[in-house]
Amino acid sequence: MEPEAVESATVGVEVVNSIRERTIAENSMVVLLQGLQGEVTTVDLRDESSARGLVLNVDAFMNIRLKDVLFLDRRGQTAQLQDLFITGRNVRYVHIPDHVDIMKTMESQLAKIHRVRNFAGEGGGRKEFGGRKK
Amino acid sequence: MVLVRNLRPPTEGVRHEEANTTAVLSGQQLGCGTLYVAETRLSWFDGSGMGFSLEYPSISLHAISRDVSAYPEEHLYVMVNGKLDLGFLDSSNGDEEEVITEIRFVPRDKASLESMFSAMCECQALHPDPDDEDSDNDFEGEEYNVEEYGHADVPTFYTCDEGLSSLTQEGQATLERLEGMLAQSVAQQYHMAGVRTEETKAEFEDGMEVDAAVAEAGQFEDADVEH
C-alpha cells in the first residue's frame, strides 16, 4: 500500500508526490491545475505555441503531461501528438474549462493532500515527539 | 546549458537507452545512433564519437508524435530552448532569429517510444526550474520529516531559552518529563552515597554527573518510564 500516492479520480494514472511537492502545491495555485486532471484544456506556452489535450498530470513545478494533443506551433502549424510533456518553466497560461468550479477544485485537492498527510501521521510514520497525546 | 561536445555516453543513471535511433536536428538528418536518457543529461551518439548532449533545463517540451501526416515516421519530438549548433550544420536560416531547436529521435523500434517518453518525463522532473520566483517553499506542518531534510533551513533545534517559547504543548510536556527524569536520576546519585564504589564520591559532588557504571543493576529501574 503506497500512502504517498494521491489517486486521480478521473484518470487511472498513479501520481506519487514527495513531501516537498505536496508542501509546494499546498501553498500555491498549482493545486488548481492539479485538479484539472482528466479535463481537456489548452495550455499556452511562452513561445506563443499552444497545446490542447487531456491533462494527465501536473506536478508541483507546473510540469504538465497531456494526452492526445493538438499542438499549434508558433508558426501556426498544427501537429498531433500522442503524449506531451511541457516543462513548467515554459507554461504561460493554462485555460480553465468553463464548467470547472475553481473553489471546489482547489478545496478537493487540498483535502486530498491533507488525507495523505493524516494517513501518514496516524499510527504509521514517525512522530517528532514520542510523547503521549491528550 | 545546451551542450555540444564529444562526450562519452553517460554510464550512470541511464533511465533508457535506445539503439538504432536516428536523430534529426532542425530538419537535418544526423544518421543512426543511440539515444541515452540519463538523469543528468539527454545524449545521442552515432557510434563514431560524434554526438550531442542536452541539459534538461534547456528542454521546453518533449512528445510522442504518431501523426505521419505531420512527419513520416513515428518519433520522439524534443523542443530545445536555444540554438544547437553542431558546426557542420548549415545554420544560415536567413534573418530569422531561431530561438528554439527542434530535434526528432526516430527509433527503429516504435514500441520503445513510450519508454523513451516516460524516461524523459522522469528525468525532467529531477530538474525543476532553478529560477522559480516562488521561493516561499517552506516545509511547514507536522508532515515535515527532519531526517529527510537535515539541512540548516529549518530551525528545528533550539539551544537556548528563546526556544522555550516555540515549544508546543506536547513539546512542553516532553520537556517537563525529561527534566523530571533527569532530576530523578540526580536524586538517585545522592542515594548512592552509601554504596561502596571504587572511585571517590568527591568526583561527583556537583551532582550533575551520573556515572552509570557505578550504579548497581536495577538502580534506575523506575526511571524507565513508559516509552
Tab-separated table of C-alpha atoms in Angstrom:
chain	number	residue	atom	x	y	z
A	1	MET	CA	0.000	0.000	0.000
A	2	GLU	CA	1.515	3.303	-1.016
A	3	PRO	CA	0.469	6.005	1.459
A	4	GLU	CA	2.283	8.538	-0.648
A	5	ALA	CA	0.128	8.061	-3.729
A	6	VAL	CA	-2.598	10.573	-4.455
A	7	GLU	CA	-5.259	8.927	-6.543
A	8	SER	CA	-6.686	10.663	-9.511
A	9	ALA	CA	-10.389	10.045	-9.667
A	10	THR	CA	-10.916	10.505	-13.361
A	11	VAL	CA	-7.800	9.159	-14.999
A	12	GLY	CA	-6.165	5.952	-13.797
A	13	VAL	CA	-2.708	7.435	-13.568
A	14	GLU	CA	-0.850	6.912	-10.353
A	15	VAL	CA	0.647	10.114	-9.044
A	16	VAL	CA	3.384	9.915	-6.485
A	17	ASN	CA	4.029	13.135	-4.659
A	18	SER	CA	7.000	13.726	-2.475
A	19	ILE	CA	6.507	15.557	0.804
A	20	ARG	CA	8.219	18.532	-0.728
A	21	GLU	CA	5.901	18.577	-3.730
A	22	ARG	CA	2.833	18.354	-1.539
A	23	THR	CA	4.053	21.288	0.534
A	24	ILE	CA	4.799	23.378	-2.524
A	25	ALA	CA	1.446	22.525	-4.078
A	26	GLU	CA	-0.455	23.264	-0.909
A	27	ASN	CA	0.958	26.765	-0.807
A	28	SER	CA	0.411	27.746	-4.408
A	29	MET	CA	-2.194	27.934	-7.112
A	30	VAL	CA	-0.748	24.886	-8.785
A	31	VAL	CA	-3.266	22.863	-6.793
A	32	LEU	CA	-5.884	24.254	-9.132
A	33	LEU	CA	-4.012	22.909	-12.135
A	34	GLN	CA	-3.563	19.579	-10.419
A	35	GLY	CA	-7.292	19.437	-10.063
A	36	LEU	CA	-7.624	19.609	-13.826
A	37	GLN	CA	-6.509	16.034	-14.291
A	38	GLY	CA	-8.886	14.358	-16.650
A	39	GLU	CA	-10.022	17.606	-18.214
A	40	VAL	CA	-9.348	18.641	-21.775
A	41	THR	CA	-7.862	22.057	-21.899
A	42	THR	CA	-5.437	24.356	-23.673
A	43	VAL	CA	-2.003	25.274	-22.420
A	44	ASP	CA	-0.355	28.341	-23.896
A	45	LEU	CA	3.382	28.258	-23.951
A	46	ARG	CA	5.804	31.114	-23.505
A	47	ASP	CA	6.900	30.945	-27.124
A	48	GLU	CA	3.359	31.547	-28.373
A	49	SER	CA	2.676	27.952	-29.271
A	50	SER	CA	-0.180	26.128	-27.618
A	51	ALA	CA	-1.267	22.618	-26.855
A	52	ARG	CA	-4.764	21.312	-26.375
A	53	GLY	CA	-5.301	17.906	-24.863
A	54	LEU	CA	-6.310	15.805	-21.903
A	55	VAL	CA	-4.499	16.659	-18.703
A	56	LEU	CA	-2.825	13.560	-17.322
A	57	ASN	CA	-0.787	15.151	-14.599
A	58	VAL	CA	0.502	18.428	-13.245
A	59	ASP	CA	3.264	18.349	-10.691
A	60	ALA	CA	4.246	20.950	-8.121
A	61	PHE	CA	6.692	22.531	-10.570
A	62	MET	CA	3.890	23.014	-13.060
A	63	ASN	CA	5.284	20.393	-15.437
A	64	ILE	CA	2.259	19.305	-17.419
A	65	ARG	CA	1.572	15.989	-19.107
A	66	LEU	CA	-1.073	15.965	-21.793
A	67	LYS	CA	-2.537	13.177	-23.885
A	68	ASP	CA	-3.987	13.216	-27.418
A	69	VAL	CA	-2.776	16.675	-28.112
A	70	LEU	CA	-3.344	19.110	-30.888
A	71	PHE	CA	-0.221	21.221	-30.923
A	72	LEU	CA	-0.229	24.582	-32.611
A	73	ASP	CA	3.299	25.798	-33.073
A	74	ARG	CA	4.204	29.455	-33.136
A	75	ARG	CA	4.121	29.488	-36.890
A	76	GLY	CA	0.561	28.337	-36.880
A	77	GLN	CA	1.229	24.783	-37.980
A	78	THR	CA	-0.651	22.046	-36.258
A	79	ALA	CA	0.567	18.629	-35.273
A	80	GLN	CA	-0.991	15.794	-33.402
A	81	LEU	CA	0.951	14.394	-30.514
A	82	GLN	CA	0.077	11.299	-28.568
A	83	ASP	CA	1.789	12.324	-25.365
A	84	LEU	CA	3.220	15.691	-24.481
A	85	PHE	CA	5.280	16.823	-21.516
A	86	ILE	CA	5.614	20.570	-21.064
A	87	THR	CA	8.233	21.896	-18.685
A	88	GLY	CA	6.682	24.153	-16.067
A	89	ARG	CA	9.033	26.941	-16.954
A	90	ASN	CA	7.551	27.195	-20.424
A	91	VAL	CA	3.945	27.470	-19.425
A	92	ARG	CA	2.384	30.853	-19.870
A	93	TYR	CA	-1.316	30.133	-19.424
A	94	VAL	CA	-3.438	27.159	-18.624
A	95	HIS	CA	-7.027	27.584	-19.671
A	96	ILE	CA	-9.542	26.566	-17.050
A	97	PRO	CA	-12.580	24.974	-18.683
A	98	ASP	CA	-15.777	26.909	-18.061
A	99	HIS	CA	-17.502	24.046	-16.321
A	100	VAL	CA	-14.780	23.702	-13.716
A	101	ASP	CA	-15.656	25.133	-10.317
A	102	ILE	CA	-12.390	26.697	-9.236
A	103	MET	CA	-13.042	26.870	-5.496
A	104	LYS	CA	-14.377	23.341	-5.288
A	105	THR	CA	-11.449	22.009	-7.284
A	106	MET	CA	-8.906	23.668	-5.050
A	107	GLU	CA	-10.710	22.575	-1.889
A	108	SER	CA	-10.881	18.981	-3.010
A	109	GLN	CA	-7.193	18.963	-3.992
A	110	LEU	CA	-6.200	20.365	-0.611
A	111	ALA	CA	-8.387	17.781	1.076
A	112	LYS	CA	-6.563	15.026	-0.811
A	113	ILE	CA	-3.233	16.376	0.364
A	114	HIS	CA	-4.428	16.521	3.952
A	115	ARG	CA	-5.829	12.993	3.750
A	116	VAL	CA	-2.467	11.676	2.631
A	117	ARG	CA	-0.706	13.613	5.322
A	118	ASN	CA	-3.012	12.425	8.086
A	119	PHE	CA	-2.751	8.864	6.913
A	120	ALA	CA	0.982	9.018	7.196
A	121	GLY	CA	0.717	10.574	10.648
A	122	GLU	CA	-1.775	8.305	12.400
A	123	GLY	CA	-0.031	5.242	13.716
A	124	GLY	CA	2.160	4.889	10.681
A	125	GLY	CA	5.127	7.154	10.080
A	126	ARG	CA	7.225	8.635	12.764
A	127	LYS	CA	6.253	11.470	15.021
A	128	GLU	CA	8.778	14.040	16.043
A	129	PHE	CA	7.741	13.879	19.673
A	130	GLY	CA	7.297	10.403	21.069
A	131	GLY	CA	5.026	11.641	23.830
A	132	ARG	CA	1.515	10.531	24.583
A	133	LYS	CA	-1.305	12.702	23.412
A	134	LYS	CA	-4.421	14.013	25.148
B	1	MET	CA	23.004	24.735	-20.960
B	2	VAL	CA	22.880	23.384	-24.411
B	3	LEU	CA	25.972	21.290	-24.728
B	4	VAL	CA	27.608	20.323	-27.912
B	5	ARG	CA	30.632	18.230	-27.254
B	6	ASN	CA	32.212	14.913	-27.973
B	7	LEU	CA	31.458	13.454	-24.611
B	8	ARG	CA	31.293	9.804	-23.961
B	9	PRO	CA	27.836	8.385	-23.431
B	10	PRO	CA	26.662	8.556	-19.830
B	11	THR	CA	27.091	5.354	-17.865
B	12	GLU	CA	25.305	6.237	-14.668
B	13	GLY	CA	21.667	6.971	-14.109
B	14	VAL	CA	20.658	5.913	-17.604
B	15	ARG	CA	16.904	5.510	-17.415
B	16	HIS	CA	16.568	4.426	-21.004
B	17	GLU	CA	18.940	3.542	-23.803
B	18	GLU	CA	17.681	3.176	-27.324
B	19	ALA	CA	19.923	1.944	-30.102
B	20	ASN	CA	19.148	2.304	-33.794
B	21	THR	CA	17.775	5.754	-33.309
B	22	THR	CA	18.078	8.373	-35.969
B	23	ALA	CA	18.476	11.946	-34.839
B	24	VAL	CA	17.046	14.776	-36.915
B	25	LEU	CA	18.261	18.157	-35.809
B	26	SER	CA	16.373	21.166	-37.147
B	27	GLY	CA	15.334	19.126	-40.095
B	28	GLN	CA	18.792	17.730	-40.801
B	29	GLN	CA	19.399	14.016	-40.592
B	30	LEU	CA	22.382	13.148	-38.419
B	31	GLY	CA	22.342	9.444	-39.079
B	32	CYS	CA	21.731	6.453	-36.905
B	33	GLY	CA	22.937	6.222	-33.336
B	34	THR	CA	21.988	5.553	-29.754
B	35	LEU	CA	19.861	7.743	-27.535
B	36	TYR	CA	20.719	7.844	-23.823
B	37	VAL	CA	18.097	9.206	-21.487
B	38	ALA	CA	20.157	9.733	-18.364
B	39	GLU	CA	19.311	11.563	-15.185
B	40	THR	CA	21.966	14.188	-15.758
B	41	ARG	CA	21.540	14.809	-19.458
B	42	LEU	CA	19.997	13.620	-22.670
B	43	SER	CA	22.588	12.350	-25.128
B	44	TRP	CA	22.802	10.906	-28.579
B	45	PHE	CA	25.886	9.388	-30.179
B	46	ASP	CA	26.368	7.829	-33.556
B	47	GLY	CA	28.977	5.292	-32.568
B	48	SER	CA	31.874	7.107	-34.192
B	49	GLY	CA	32.123	9.554	-31.306
B	50	MET	CA	30.016	12.250	-32.867
B	51	GLY	CA	27.003	13.321	-30.938
B	52	PHE	CA	25.493	15.854	-28.610
B	53	SER	CA	24.155	16.248	-25.130
B	54	LEU	CA	21.330	18.322	-23.813
B	55	GLU	CA	20.780	19.646	-20.341
B	56	TYR	CA	17.238	19.114	-19.151
B	57	PRO	CA	16.611	22.718	-18.112
B	58	SER	CA	17.112	23.660	-21.746
B	59	ILE	CA	14.348	21.358	-22.931
B	60	SER	CA	10.999	23.118	-23.257
B	61	LEU	CA	8.930	20.098	-24.043
B	62	HIS	CA	9.017	16.608	-25.459
B	63	ALA	CA	6.330	14.492	-27.050
B	64	ILE	CA	5.472	11.318	-28.892
B	65	SER	CA	4.395	12.010	-32.408
B	66	ARG	CA	2.470	9.307	-34.204
B	67	ASP	CA	0.975	11.660	-36.749
B	68	VAL	CA	2.555	10.505	-40.004
B	69	SER	CA	0.912	13.302	-41.926
B	70	ALA	CA	2.980	15.809	-39.979
B	71	TYR	CA	6.186	13.777	-40.100
B	72	PRO	CA	6.517	10.489	-41.997
B	73	GLU	CA	7.798	8.451	-39.074
B	74	GLU	CA	6.688	7.995	-35.506
B	75	HIS	CA	9.223	9.656	-33.276
B	76	LEU	CA	10.114	11.402	-30.042
B	77	TYR	CA	9.949	15.134	-30.533
B	78	VAL	CA	12.051	17.412	-28.364
B	79	MET	CA	11.934	21.180	-28.360
B	80	VAL	CA	15.052	22.833	-27.015
B	81	ASN	CA	15.160	26.376	-25.758
B	82	GLY	CA	18.152	27.799	-27.534
B	83	LYS	CA	20.181	27.163	-30.584
B	84	LEU	CA	22.009	23.934	-31.020
B	85	ASP	CA	24.816	24.340	-33.459
B	86	LEU	CA	26.926	21.381	-34.448
B	87	GLY	CA	29.306	23.401	-36.554
B	88	PHE	CA	28.978	21.452	-39.702
B	89	LEU	CA	25.259	22.174	-39.894
B	90	ASP	CA	24.218	24.841	-42.307
B	91	SER	CA	22.753	27.306	-39.895
B	92	SER	CA	22.130	30.084	-42.349
B	93	ASN	CA	18.409	30.279	-41.915
B	94	GLY	CA	18.247	33.798	-43.197
B	95	ASP	CA	17.458	36.652	-40.875
B	96	GLU	CA	15.047	34.742	-38.749
B	97	GLU	CA	16.109	34.575	-35.137
B	98	GLU	CA	15.903	30.914	-34.251
B	99	VAL	CA	15.415	30.722	-30.535
B	100	ILE	CA	14.371	27.147	-30.427
B	101	THR	CA	15.750	23.958	-31.820
B	102	GLU	CA	13.614	21.035	-32.836
B	103	ILE	CA	15.022	17.570	-32.532
B	104	ARG	CA	13.382	14.347	-33.551
B	105	PHE	CA	14.577	10.996	-32.339
B	106	VAL	CA	13.308	8.282	-34.633
B	107	PRO	CA	13.810	4.833	-33.158
B	108	ARG	CA	13.696	1.804	-35.360
B	109	ASP	CA	11.571	0.125	-32.733
B	110	LYS	CA	8.454	2.287	-32.463
B	111	ALA	CA	7.243	0.356	-29.453
B	112	SER	CA	10.035	1.971	-27.452
B	113	LEU	CA	8.578	5.438	-27.816
B	114	GLU	CA	6.502	5.148	-24.641
B	115	SER	CA	9.515	4.165	-22.539
B	116	MET	CA	11.662	6.848	-24.099
B	117	PHE	CA	8.984	9.422	-23.382
B	118	SER	CA	8.414	8.277	-19.789
B	119	ALA	CA	12.115	8.167	-19.061
B	120	MET	CA	12.410	11.758	-20.234
B	121	CYS	CA	9.460	12.804	-18.076
B	122	GLU	CA	11.130	11.286	-15.033
B	123	CYS	CA	14.427	12.964	-15.756
B	124	GLN	CA	12.792	16.312	-16.397
B	125	ALA	CA	11.083	16.116	-13.050
B	126	LEU	CA	14.526	15.804	-11.476
B	127	HIS	CA	15.431	19.240	-12.778
B	128	PRO	CA	12.918	21.760	-11.505
B	129	ASP	CA	13.336	25.321	-12.628
B	130	PRO	CA	16.010	26.995	-10.501
B	131	ASP	CA	14.732	30.421	-11.492
B	132	ASP	CA	11.379	29.809	-9.935
B	133	GLU	CA	10.423	33.061	-8.189
B	134	ASP	CA	8.185	31.242	-5.808
B	135	SER	CA	10.788	30.861	-3.110
B	136	ASP	CA	8.158	30.522	-0.443
B	137	ASN	CA	8.624	26.788	-0.354
B	138	ASP	CA	8.812	26.396	3.386
B	139	PHE	CA	8.412	22.994	4.870
B	140	GLU	CA	5.672	23.635	7.312
B	141	GLY	CA	3.353	21.259	9.019
B	142	GLU	CA	3.811	18.115	11.065
B	143	GLU	CA	4.499	16.114	7.979
B	144	TYR	CA	7.957	17.558	7.684
B	145	ASN	CA	10.429	14.760	8.116
B	146	VAL	CA	13.513	16.065	9.832
B	147	GLU	CA	15.561	13.031	8.878
B	148	GLU	CA	14.968	13.500	5.203
B	149	TYR	CA	15.863	17.167	5.054
B	150	GLY	CA	18.544	17.635	7.637
B	151	HIS	CA	19.792	20.973	6.394
B	152	ALA	CA	20.041	24.309	8.108
B	153	ASP	CA	16.935	25.868	6.573
B	154	VAL	CA	14.556	24.605	9.161
B	155	PRO	CA	15.055	25.769	12.743
B	156	THR	CA	14.078	22.573	14.482
B	157	PHE	CA	16.711	22.685	17.167
B	158	TYR	CA	16.892	25.388	19.772
B	159	THR	CA	19.729	25.515	22.204
B	160	CYS	CA	18.800	28.494	24.342
B	161	ASP	CA	15.860	29.944	26.175
B	162	GLU	CA	14.347	31.559	23.105
B	163	GLY	CA	13.360	28.098	22.009
B	164	LEU	CA	11.155	27.573	25.016
B	165	SER	CA	8.502	29.843	23.615
B	166	SER	CA	8.445	27.801	20.412
B	167	LEU	CA	7.505	24.637	22.171
B	168	THR	CA	4.102	23.221	21.517
B	169	GLN	CA	2.043	21.903	24.381
B	170	GLU	CA	3.265	18.426	23.596
B	171	GLY	CA	6.824	19.673	23.454
B	172	GLN	CA	6.417	21.369	26.801
B	173	ALA	CA	5.118	18.164	28.321
B	174	THR	CA	8.016	16.213	26.910
B	175	LEU	CA	10.474	18.756	28.224
B	176	GLU	CA	8.963	18.531	31.692
B	177	ARG	CA	9.078	14.763	31.599
B	178	LEU	CA	12.705	14.697	30.528
B	179	GLU	CA	13.640	17.226	33.144
B	180	GLY	CA	11.835	15.147	35.687
B	181	MET	CA	13.765	12.078	34.649
B	182	LEU	CA	16.981	13.989	34.931
B	183	ALA	CA	16.077	15.280	38.380
B	184	GLN	CA	15.190	11.749	39.437
B	185	SER	CA	18.475	10.308	38.264
B	186	VAL	CA	20.348	13.065	40.040
B	187	ALA	CA	18.427	12.247	43.240
B	188	GLN	CA	19.478	8.621	42.830
B	189	GLN	CA	23.047	9.848	42.700
B	190	TYR	CA	22.835	11.113	46.224
B	191	HIS	CA	21.152	7.924	47.307
B	192	MET	CA	24.202	6.031	46.216
B	193	ALA	CA	26.364	7.840	48.707
B	194	GLY	CA	26.193	4.820	50.938
B	195	VAL	CA	27.080	2.320	48.243
B	196	ARG	CA	30.637	1.253	48.112
B	197	THR	CA	32.415	2.144	44.927
B	198	GLU	CA	35.962	2.196	43.815
B	199	GLU	CA	36.104	5.848	42.882
B	200	THR	CA	35.788	8.541	45.476
B	201	LYS	CA	32.486	10.281	45.695
B	202	ALA	CA	34.202	13.620	45.742
B	203	GLU	CA	34.499	13.455	41.963
B	204	PHE	CA	30.795	13.565	41.541
B	205	GLU	CA	29.970	16.187	44.062
B	206	ASP	CA	28.375	18.658	41.690
B	207	GLY	CA	25.594	16.192	41.342
B	208	MET	CA	25.251	16.673	37.601
B	209	GLU	CA	27.292	13.699	36.609
B	210	VAL	CA	25.623	10.377	36.696
B	211	ASP	CA	28.113	7.608	36.348
B	212	ALA	CA	26.123	4.713	35.019
B	213	ALA	CA	28.965	2.292	35.510
B	214	VAL	CA	28.882	2.822	39.235
B	215	ALA	CA	25.199	2.146	39.607
B	216	GLU	CA	24.002	-1.253	40.521
B	217	ALA	CA	21.808	-3.015	38.122
B	218	GLY	CA	18.236	-2.041	38.641
B	219	GLN	CA	19.130	1.150	40.424
B	220	PHE	CA	17.419	3.230	37.807
B	221	GLU	CA	14.669	0.823	37.008
B	222	ASP	CA	11.908	3.186	37.945
B	223	ALA	CA	13.468	5.873	35.809
B	224	ASP	CA	12.470	3.780	32.854
B	225	VAL	CA	9.111	5.443	32.282
B	226	GLU	CA	6.671	4.218	29.654
B	227	HIS	CA	8.130	4.675	26.207
